[in-house]
Coordinates of N, CA and C in Angstrom, one line a residue:
M17 N 124.1 79.4 114.3 CA 123.3 80.2 113.3 C 123.3 81.6 113.9
S18 N 123.7 82.6 113.1 CA 123.6 84.0 113.6 C 122.2 84.5 113.5
K19 N 121.8 85.5 114.2 CA 120.5 86.1 114.3 C 120.4 87.4 113.5
D20 N 119.6 87.4 112.5 CA 119.4 88.7 111.7 C 118.4 89.6 112.3
A21 N 118.6 90.9 112.2 CA 117.8 91.9 112.9 C 116.4 91.9 112.3
T22 N 116.2 91.3 111.2 CA 114.8 91.3 110.6 C 114.0 90.1 110.9
S23 N 114.5 89.2 111.7 CA 113.8 88.0 112.1 C 112.7 88.4 113.1
P24 N 111.4 87.9 112.9 CA 110.4 88.2 113.8 C 110.5 87.6 115.2
L25 N 111.4 86.6 115.3 CA 111.5 85.8 116.6 C 112.8 86.3 117.3
E26 N 112.6 86.9 118.5 CA 113.7 87.4 119.2 C 114.3 86.3 120.2
D27 N 113.5 85.3 120.5 CA 114.0 84.3 121.4 C 114.6 83.1 120.6
K28 N 115.9 82.8 121.0 CA 116.6 81.8 120.3 C 116.0 80.4 120.4
D29 N 115.4 80.2 121.6 CA 114.8 78.9 121.9 C 113.6 78.7 120.9
Q30 N 112.8 79.8 120.7 CA 111.7 79.8 119.8 C 112.1 79.5 118.4
L31 N 113.2 80.1 118.0 CA 113.8 79.9 116.7 C 114.2 78.4 116.5
L32 N 114.8 77.8 117.5 CA 115.1 76.4 117.4 C 113.9 75.5 117.4
E33 N 112.9 75.9 118.2 CA 111.6 75.1 118.1 C 111.0 75.2 116.7
L34 N 111.0 76.3 116.1 CA 110.5 76.5 114.8 C 111.3 75.6 113.8
E35 N 112.6 75.6 114.0 CA 113.4 74.9 113.1 C 113.1 73.4 113.1
R36 N 112.8 72.9 114.3 CA 112.5 71.4 114.4 C 111.2 71.0 113.7
L37 N 110.3 72.0 113.4 CA 109.1 71.7 112.7 C 109.2 71.5 111.2
G38 N 110.4 71.9 110.7 CA 110.5 71.9 109.2 C 111.4 70.8 108.6
T39 N 111.6 70.8 107.3 CA 112.3 69.9 106.6 C 113.6 70.5 106.0
P40 N 114.8 70.0 106.2 CA 116.0 70.6 105.7 C 115.9 70.7 104.2
V41 N 116.4 71.8 103.6 CA 116.4 72.0 102.2 C 117.7 72.8 101.8
T42 N 118.1 72.6 100.6 CA 119.3 73.4 100.1 C 118.9 73.9 98.7
F43 N 119.6 75.1 98.4 CA 119.4 75.7 97.1 C 120.7 76.2 96.5
P44 N 121.0 75.9 95.3 CA 122.3 76.4 94.7 C 122.2 77.9 94.4
A45 N 123.3 78.5 94.3 CA 123.4 79.9 94.0 C 122.6 80.2 92.7
G46 N 121.8 81.2 92.6 CA 121.0 81.5 91.4 C 119.6 80.9 91.4
R47 N 119.3 79.9 92.2 CA 118.0 79.3 92.2 C 117.0 80.2 92.8
V48 N 115.8 80.3 92.1 CA 114.7 81.1 92.7 C 114.0 80.2 93.7
I49 N 113.8 80.8 94.9 CA 113.2 80.0 96.0 C 111.8 80.3 96.1
F50 N 111.4 81.6 96.1 CA 110.0 82.1 96.1 C 109.8 83.0 94.9
T51 N 108.6 82.9 94.3 CA 108.3 83.7 93.1 C 107.1 84.7 93.5
E52 N 107.3 86.0 93.2 CA 106.3 87.0 93.4 C 105.0 86.6 92.8
G53 N 103.9 86.7 93.6 CA 102.6 86.4 93.0 C 102.1 84.9 93.2
H54 N 103.1 84.0 93.6 CA 102.7 82.6 93.8 C 102.1 82.5 95.2
P55 N 101.3 81.4 95.4 CA 100.7 81.2 96.7 C 101.8 81.0 97.8
S56 N 101.4 81.4 99.0 CA 102.4 81.3 100.1 C 102.0 80.1 100.9
H57 N 102.6 79.0 100.5 CA 102.4 77.7 101.2 C 103.4 77.4 102.3
T58 N 104.6 78.0 102.2 CA 105.6 77.6 103.2 C 106.4 78.9 103.5
V59 N 107.3 78.7 104.6 CA 108.3 79.7 104.9 C 109.6 79.0 104.9
L60 N 110.7 79.9 104.8 CA 112.0 79.3 104.8 C 112.8 80.0 105.9
L61 N 113.4 79.2 106.8 CA 114.3 79.6 107.8 C 115.7 79.4 107.3
I62 N 116.4 80.5 107.1 CA 117.8 80.4 106.5 C 118.8 80.0 107.6
K63 N 119.6 78.9 107.4 CA 120.6 78.5 108.3 C 122.0 79.0 107.8
E64 N 122.2 78.8 106.5 CA 123.5 79.2 106.0 C 123.3 79.8 104.6
G65 N 124.1 80.8 104.2 CA 124.0 81.5 102.9 C 123.2 82.7 102.9
H66 N 123.1 83.4 101.8 CA 122.4 84.6 101.6 C 121.5 84.6 100.4
V67 N 120.4 85.4 100.5 CA 119.5 85.5 99.4 C 119.3 86.9 99.0
I68 N 118.7 87.2 97.8 CA 118.3 88.5 97.3 C 116.8 88.5 97.3
V69 N 116.2 89.6 97.8 CA 114.7 89.7 97.7 C 114.5 90.8 96.7
G70 N 113.6 90.6 95.7 CA 113.3 91.5 94.7 C 111.9 91.5 94.2
K71 N 111.5 92.6 93.5 CA 110.2 92.7 92.9 C 110.3 93.1 91.5
V72 N 109.3 92.8 90.7 CA 109.3 93.3 89.3 C 108.8 94.7 89.2
G73 N 109.6 95.6 88.6 CA 109.3 97.0 88.5 C 108.3 97.2 87.4
E74 N 107.9 98.5 87.2 CA 106.9 98.8 86.2 C 107.4 98.5 84.8
D75 N 108.7 98.6 84.6 CA 109.2 98.3 83.2 C 109.6 96.9 83.0
G76 N 109.2 96.0 84.0 CA 109.5 94.6 83.9 C 110.8 94.1 84.4
S77 N 111.7 95.1 84.8 CA 113.0 94.7 85.3 C 112.9 94.4 86.8
E78 N 113.9 93.6 87.3 CA 113.9 93.3 88.7 C 114.4 94.4 89.6
V79 N 113.7 94.8 90.6 CA 114.1 95.8 91.6 C 114.5 95.1 92.8
L80 N 115.8 95.1 93.2 CA 116.3 94.4 94.4 C 116.0 95.2 95.6
L81 N 115.3 94.6 96.6 CA 114.9 95.2 97.8 C 115.8 95.0 99.0
A82 N 116.4 93.8 99.1 CA 117.2 93.5 100.2 C 118.0 92.3 100.0
T83 N 119.0 92.1 100.9 CA 119.7 90.8 101.0 C 119.4 90.3 102.4
R84 N 119.3 89.0 102.5 CA 118.9 88.4 103.8 C 119.9 87.2 104.0
G85 N 120.1 86.9 105.3 CA 121.1 85.8 105.7 C 120.6 85.0 106.8
P86 N 121.5 84.2 107.5 CA 121.2 83.3 108.5 C 120.3 83.8 109.6
G87 N 119.4 83.0 110.1 CA 118.5 83.4 111.2 C 117.2 84.1 110.7
V88 N 117.1 84.4 109.4 CA 115.9 85.1 108.9 C 114.8 84.1 108.5
V89 N 113.6 84.4 108.8 CA 112.4 83.6 108.4 C 111.8 84.4 107.2
L90 N 111.8 83.7 106.0 CA 111.3 84.3 104.8 C 109.9 83.8 104.4
G91 N 109.1 84.8 104.0 CA 107.7 84.4 103.5 C 106.7 84.4 104.6
D92 N 107.0 84.9 105.8 CA 106.1 84.8 106.9 C 104.9 85.7 106.7
E93 N 105.1 86.9 106.1 CA 103.9 87.8 106.0 C 102.9 87.2 105.1
G94 N 103.3 86.6 104.0 CA 102.3 86.1 103.0 C 101.5 84.9 103.7
V95 N 102.3 84.1 104.4 CA 101.6 82.9 105.1 C 100.6 83.4 106.1
L96 N 101.0 84.3 107.0 CA 100.2 84.8 108.1 C 99.0 85.6 107.6
M97 N 99.2 86.3 106.5 CA 98.1 87.2 106.0 C 97.3 86.4 104.9
S98 N 97.6 85.2 104.6 CA 97.0 84.4 103.5 C 97.0 85.2 102.2
E99 N 98.2 85.7 101.9 CA 98.3 86.5 100.7 C 99.4 85.8 99.8
P100 N 99.4 86.1 98.5 CA 100.5 85.6 97.6 C 101.8 86.2 98.0
R101 N 102.9 85.6 97.5 CA 104.2 86.1 97.7 C 104.3 87.5 97.3
S102 N 104.9 88.4 98.1 CA 105.0 89.8 97.8 C 106.3 90.1 97.0
A103 N 107.2 89.2 97.0 CA 108.5 89.4 96.3 C 109.0 88.1 95.8
T104 N 110.0 88.2 95.0 CA 110.8 87.0 94.5 C 112.1 86.9 95.3
V105 N 112.4 85.7 95.8 CA 113.6 85.4 96.6 C 114.5 84.5 95.8
R106 N 115.7 84.9 95.6 CA 116.7 84.2 94.8 C 118.0 83.9 95.6
A107 N 118.5 82.7 95.6 CA 119.7 82.4 96.3 C 120.9 83.1 95.7
L108 N 121.5 84.0 96.5 CA 122.7 84.7 96.1 C 124.0 83.8 96.2
T109 N 124.0 83.0 97.3 CA 125.0 82.0 97.4 C 124.3 80.6 97.6
D110 N 125.1 79.6 97.7 CA 124.4 78.3 98.1 C 123.7 78.5 99.5
V111 N 122.5 78.1 99.6 CA 121.7 78.3 100.8 C 121.2 77.0 101.4
S112 N 121.3 76.9 102.7 CA 120.7 75.7 103.4 C 119.8 76.3 104.4
G113 N 118.7 75.6 104.6 CA 117.7 76.1 105.6 C 116.7 75.0 105.9
V114 N 115.6 75.5 106.4 CA 114.5 74.6 106.8 C 113.2 75.1 106.2
D115 N 112.5 74.2 105.5 CA 111.2 74.5 104.9 C 110.1 74.2 105.9
I116 N 109.2 75.2 106.2 CA 108.2 75.0 107.2 C 106.8 75.3 106.6
T117 N 105.9 74.4 106.7 CA 104.6 74.6 106.1 C 103.8 75.7 106.7
A118 N 102.9 76.3 106.0 CA 102.1 77.4 106.5 C 101.3 77.0 107.7
S119 N 100.7 75.8 107.7 CA 99.9 75.3 108.8 C 100.7 75.2 110.0
D120 N 101.9 74.7 109.9 CA 102.8 74.5 111.1 C 103.2 75.9 111.7
L121 N 103.5 76.8 110.8 CA 103.9 78.2 111.3 C 102.7 78.8 112.0
I122 N 101.5 78.8 111.4 CA 100.4 79.4 112.0 C 100.0 78.8 113.4
E123 N 100.1 77.4 113.5 CA 99.9 76.8 114.7 C 100.9 77.2 115.8
F124 N 102.2 77.3 115.3 CA 103.3 77.7 116.2 C 103.0 79.1 116.7
V125 N 102.6 80.0 115.9 CA 102.4 81.4 116.3 C 101.2 81.5 117.2
N126 N 100.1 80.7 116.9 CA 98.9 80.7 117.8 C 99.2 80.2 119.2
E127 N 99.9 79.0 119.2 CA 100.2 78.4 120.5 C 101.0 79.2 121.4
R128 N 101.9 80.0 120.9 CA 102.9 80.8 121.7 C 102.5 82.3 121.7
R129 N 101.3 82.6 121.1 CA 100.8 83.9 121.2 C 101.8 84.9 120.7
L130 N 102.3 84.6 119.5 CA 103.4 85.5 118.9 C 102.9 86.5 117.9
W131 N 101.6 86.7 117.8 CA 101.1 87.6 116.8 C 101.6 89.0 117.0
P132 N 101.7 89.5 118.2 CA 102.3 90.9 118.4 C 103.7 91.0 117.9
E133 N 104.5 90.0 118.1 CA 105.9 90.0 117.7 C 106.0 90.0 116.1
M134 N 105.1 89.1 115.5 CA 105.1 89.0 114.1 C 104.7 90.4 113.4
Y135 N 103.7 91.0 114.1 CA 103.2 92.3 113.6 C 104.2 93.4 113.7
R136 N 104.9 93.4 114.8 CA 106.0 94.4 115.0 C 107.1 94.3 114.0
S137 N 107.5 93.0 113.7 CA 108.5 92.7 112.7 C 108.1 93.2 111.4
A138 N 106.8 93.0 111.0 CA 106.4 93.4 109.7 C 106.4 94.9 109.5
V139 N 105.9 95.6 110.6 CA 105.9 97.1 110.6 C 107.3 97.6 110.5
K140 N 108.3 97.0 111.3 CA 109.7 97.4 111.2 C 110.3 97.3 109.9
R141 N 110.0 96.2 109.2 CA 110.6 96.0 107.8 C 110.0 97.0 106.9
R142 N 108.7 97.3 107.0 CA 108.2 98.3 106.1 C 108.7 99.7 106.3
R143 N 108.9 100.1 107.6 CA 109.4 101.4 107.9 C 110.9 101.5 107.4
E144 N 111.7 100.4 107.6 CA 113.0 100.5 107.1 C 113.1 100.7 105.6
S145 N 112.1 100.0 104.9 CA 112.1 100.1 103.5 C 111.7 101.5 103.1
D146 N 110.8 102.1 103.8 CA 110.3 103.5 103.5 C 111.5 104.5 103.7
E147 N 112.2 104.3 104.9 CA 113.3 105.2 105.2 C 114.4 105.1 104.2
E148 N 114.7 103.9 103.7 CA 115.7 103.7 102.7 C 115.4 104.4 101.4
R149 N 114.1 104.3 101.0 CA 113.7 105.0 99.8 C 113.9 106.5 99.9
V150 N 113.6 107.1 101.1 CA 113.9 108.5 101.3 C 115.4 108.8 101.1
L151 N 116.2 108.0 101.7 CA 117.7 108.2 101.7 C 118.2 108.1 100.2
L152 N 117.6 107.1 99.5 CA 118.1 107.0 98.1 C 117.7 108.2 97.2
A153 N 116.6 108.8 97.5 CA 116.2 110.0 96.8 C 117.0 111.2 97.1
R154 N 117.6 111.2 98.3 CA 118.3 112.4 98.8 C 119.8 112.4 98.5
H155 N 120.4 111.3 98.2 CA 121.9 111.3 98.1 C 122.3 111.0 96.6
S156 N 123.6 111.3 96.4 CA 124.2 111.0 95.1 C 124.5 109.5 94.9
V157 N 124.8 109.1 93.7 CA 125.1 107.7 93.4 C 126.3 107.3 94.2
K158 N 127.3 108.2 94.3 CA 128.5 107.8 95.1 C 128.2 107.5 96.5
V159 N 127.3 108.3 97.2 CA 127.0 108.1 98.6 C 126.1 106.9 98.7
R160 N 125.2 106.7 97.8 CA 124.4 105.5 97.8 C 125.2 104.2 97.7
L161 N 126.1 104.2 96.8 CA 127.0 103.0 96.6 C 127.8 102.8 97.8
A162 N 128.4 103.9 98.4 CA 129.2 103.7 99.6 C 128.4 103.1 100.7
R163 N 127.2 103.6 100.9 CA 126.3 103.0 102.0 C 126.0 101.5 101.7
W164 N 125.8 101.2 100.4 CA 125.5 99.8 100.1 C 126.7 98.9 100.4
L165 N 127.9 99.4 100.0 CA 129.1 98.6 100.2 C 129.4 98.4 101.7
V166 N 129.2 99.5 102.5 CA 129.4 99.3 104.0 C 128.4 98.3 104.5
N167 N 127.1 98.4 104.1 CA 126.1 97.4 104.7 C 126.4 96.0 104.3
V168 N 126.8 95.8 103.0 CA 127.1 94.4 102.5 C 128.4 93.9 103.2
A169 N 129.4 94.7 103.4 CA 130.6 94.3 104.1 C 130.2 93.9 105.6
D170 N 129.4 94.7 106.2 CA 129.0 94.4 107.6 C 128.2 93.1 107.7
E171 N 127.3 92.9 106.7 CA 126.4 91.8 106.7 C 127.1 90.4 106.3
M172 N 127.9 90.5 105.2 CA 128.4 89.2 104.7 C 129.9 89.3 104.3
G173 N 130.6 90.3 104.7 CA 132.0 90.4 104.4 C 132.8 89.6 105.4
E174 N 134.0 89.2 105.0 CA 135.0 88.5 105.9 C 136.2 89.4 106.1
Q175 N 136.4 89.8 107.3 CA 137.5 90.8 107.6 C 138.8 90.0 107.7
T176 N 139.8 90.5 107.0 CA 141.2 90.0 107.1 C 142.1 91.2 107.2
G177 N 142.5 91.5 108.5 CA 143.3 92.7 108.7 C 142.4 93.9 108.6
T178 N 142.9 94.8 107.7 CA 142.1 96.0 107.5 C 141.1 95.9 106.3
N179 N 141.2 94.7 105.6 CA 140.3 94.5 104.5 C 139.1 93.7 104.8
W180 N 138.0 94.0 104.0 CA 136.8 93.2 104.1 C 136.5 92.6 102.7
L181 N 136.6 91.2 102.7 CA 136.4 90.5 101.4 C 134.9 90.1 101.3
I182 N 134.3 90.5 100.2 CA 132.9 90.2 99.9 C 133.0 89.1 98.8
D183 N 132.9 87.9 99.1 CA 133.1 86.8 98.2 C 131.8 86.3 97.6
I184 N 131.1 87.3 97.0 CA 129.7 87.0 96.5 C 129.6 87.9 95.2
T185 N 129.0 87.3 94.2 CA 128.9 88.0 92.9 C 127.7 88.9 92.9
F186 N 127.9 90.2 92.7 CA 126.8 91.1 92.4 C 127.2 91.8 91.1
S187 N 126.3 91.7 90.1 CA 126.5 92.4 88.9 C 126.3 93.9 89.1
Q188 N 126.9 94.7 88.2 CA 126.7 96.1 88.3 C 125.2 96.5 88.1
Q189 N 124.5 95.7 87.4 CA 123.0 95.9 87.2 C 122.3 95.5 88.5
D190 N 122.7 94.5 89.2 CA 122.2 94.2 90.5 C 122.3 95.3 91.5
I191 N 123.6 95.9 91.5 CA 123.8 97.0 92.5 C 123.0 98.2 92.1
A192 N 122.9 98.5 90.8 CA 122.2 99.6 90.3 C 120.7 99.5 90.7
S193 N 120.2 98.3 90.6 CA 118.8 98.1 90.9 C 118.6 98.3 92.4
R194 N 119.6 97.8 93.2 CA 119.4 97.9 94.7 C 119.5 99.4 95.2
I195 N 120.3 100.2 94.6 CA 120.5 101.6 95.1 C 119.7 102.6 94.3
G196 N 119.0 102.2 93.3 CA 118.2 103.1 92.5 C 119.0 104.0 91.6
A197 N 119.9 103.4 90.9 CA 120.8 104.2 90.0 C 120.9 103.4 88.7
S198 N 121.6 104.1 87.7 CA 121.8 103.4 86.4 C 123.1 102.6 86.5
R199 N 123.2 101.6 85.6 CA 124.4 100.8 85.6 C 125.6 101.6 85.3
E200 N 125.4 102.6 84.4 CA 126.6 103.5 84.1 C 127.0 104.3 85.3
G201 N 126.0 104.7 86.1 CA 126.4 105.5 87.3 C 127.1 104.7 88.3
V202 N 126.7 103.4 88.5 CA 127.4 102.5 89.4 C 128.8 102.2 88.9
A203 N 129.0 102.0 87.6 CA 130.3 101.7 87.0 C 131.2 102.9 87.3
A204 N 130.7 104.1 87.1 CA 131.6 105.3 87.3 C 132.0 105.5 88.8
A205 N 131.0 105.3 89.7 CA 131.3 105.4 91.1 C 132.3 104.3 91.6
L206 N 132.1 103.1 91.1 CA 133.0 102.0 91.4 C 134.5 102.3 90.9
R207 N 134.5 102.9 89.7 CA 135.8 103.2 89.2 C 136.5 104.3 90.0
H208 N 135.7 105.3 90.5 CA 136.2 106.3 91.4 C 136.8 105.7 92.7
F209 N 136.0 104.8 93.3 CA 136.4 104.2 94.5 C 137.7 103.3 94.3
R210 N 137.8 102.7 93.2 CA 139.0 101.9 92.9 C 140.2 102.8 92.7
E211 N 140.1 103.9 92.0 CA 141.1 104.9 91.9 C 141.6 105.5 93.2
E212 N 140.7 105.7 94.1 CA 141.0 106.2 95.5 C 141.6 105.1 96.4
G213 N 141.6 103.9 95.9 CA 142.1 102.8 96.8 C 141.2 102.3 97.8
L214 N 139.9 102.7 97.7 CA 138.9 102.3 98.8 C 138.5 100.8 98.5
V215 N 138.4 100.4 97.3 CA 137.9 99.1 97.0 C 138.7 98.5 95.8
S216 N 138.7 97.2 95.6 CA 139.2 96.6 94.4 C 138.2 95.5 94.1
T217 N 138.1 95.1 92.8 CA 137.2 94.1 92.3 C 138.0 93.0 91.6
G218 N 137.5 91.8 91.8 CA 138.1 90.7 91.1 C 136.9 89.8 90.5
R219 N 137.3 88.7 90.0 CA 136.3 87.7 89.5 C 135.5 87.2 90.7
H220 N 134.2 87.5 90.7 CA 133.3 87.1 91.8 C 133.6 87.6 93.2
T221 N 134.5 88.6 93.3 CA 134.8 89.1 94.6 C 134.9 90.7 94.5
L222 N 134.7 91.3 95.7 CA 134.9 92.7 95.9 C 135.5 92.9 97.3
T223 N 136.6 93.7 97.3 CA 137.3 93.9 98.6 C 137.2 95.4 99.0
V224 N 136.8 95.6 100.2 CA 136.8 97.0 100.8 C 138.2 97.1 101.5
H225 N 139.0 98.1 101.1 CA 140.3 98.3 101.7 C 140.3 99.3 102.8
D226 N 139.4 100.3 102.8 CA 139.4 101.4 103.8 C 138.0 101.6 104.2
M227 N 137.5 100.9 105.2 CA 136.2 101.0 105.7 C 135.9 102.3 106.3
H228 N 136.9 102.9 107.0 CA 136.7 104.2 107.6 C 136.4 105.3 106.6
A229 N 137.2 105.3 105.5 CA 137.0 106.3 104.4 C 135.7 106.0 103.7
L230 N 135.3 104.8 103.5 CA 134.1 104.5 102.8 C 132.9 104.9 103.7
R231 N 133.0 104.7 105.0 CA 131.9 105.1 105.9 C 131.8 106.7 105.9
A232 N 132.9 107.4 105.8 CA 132.9 108.8 105.7 C 132.2 109.3 104.4
T233 N 132.5 108.6 103.3 CA 131.8 108.9 102.0 C 130.3 108.6 102.1
A234 N 130.0 107.5 102.8 CA 128.6 107.2 103.0 C 127.9 108.1 104.0
Q235 N 128.6 109.0 104.6 CA 128.0 109.9 105.6 C 127.4 109.1 106.8
L236 N 128.2 108.1 107.2 CA 127.8 107.3 108.3 C 128.8 107.5 109.5
K237 N 128.3 107.4 110.7 CA 129.1 107.5 111.9 C 129.9 106.2 112.1
G238 N 131.0 106.3 112.8 CA 131.7 105.1 113.2 C 133.0 104.9 112.4

């Protein structure tokens, strides 16, 4: 199991200990795992697959906040703060993981005195979210889309030669919600990238052909 940067547990042994406390679960792609506003009775430790984290916007539409993958503990803030779910989590691919009760997680954190680590993780996630909102307001749709494509390829893409295959279905509306743009703006930017040979799209797939050029468009180093 790979370790995601947003997991509150830095120690792999602790992550394995936590895993042993739970019950194995699976979710098919598209299944809602957590619902915003519902009670926080459990957390999910992802072992395989990816999820989308989203909230309901002021107009009632879903605003995508992040994608998460293996090694991440989902729902810990709500459980530890005794608050309802702050977001809806939906399986982007088939997901397998471990379901851990709130009482088991709290006992685990108390016994190992992990409150400082959990607090730092929560603060880090909120800061990253704030920084991303600033970036979204500052850049064009083309730059925002390039940044998103680079991040998704890094997180869940499969490299074959110079290409990166993203074998996951994102609708243009999903992408638009994630980068704070209109669906029409995303469609136009994707068309531009296809014409430049940077990406190609297929049924349920997206392939990045020139990561270096895409990173340059995204104004990222490397």
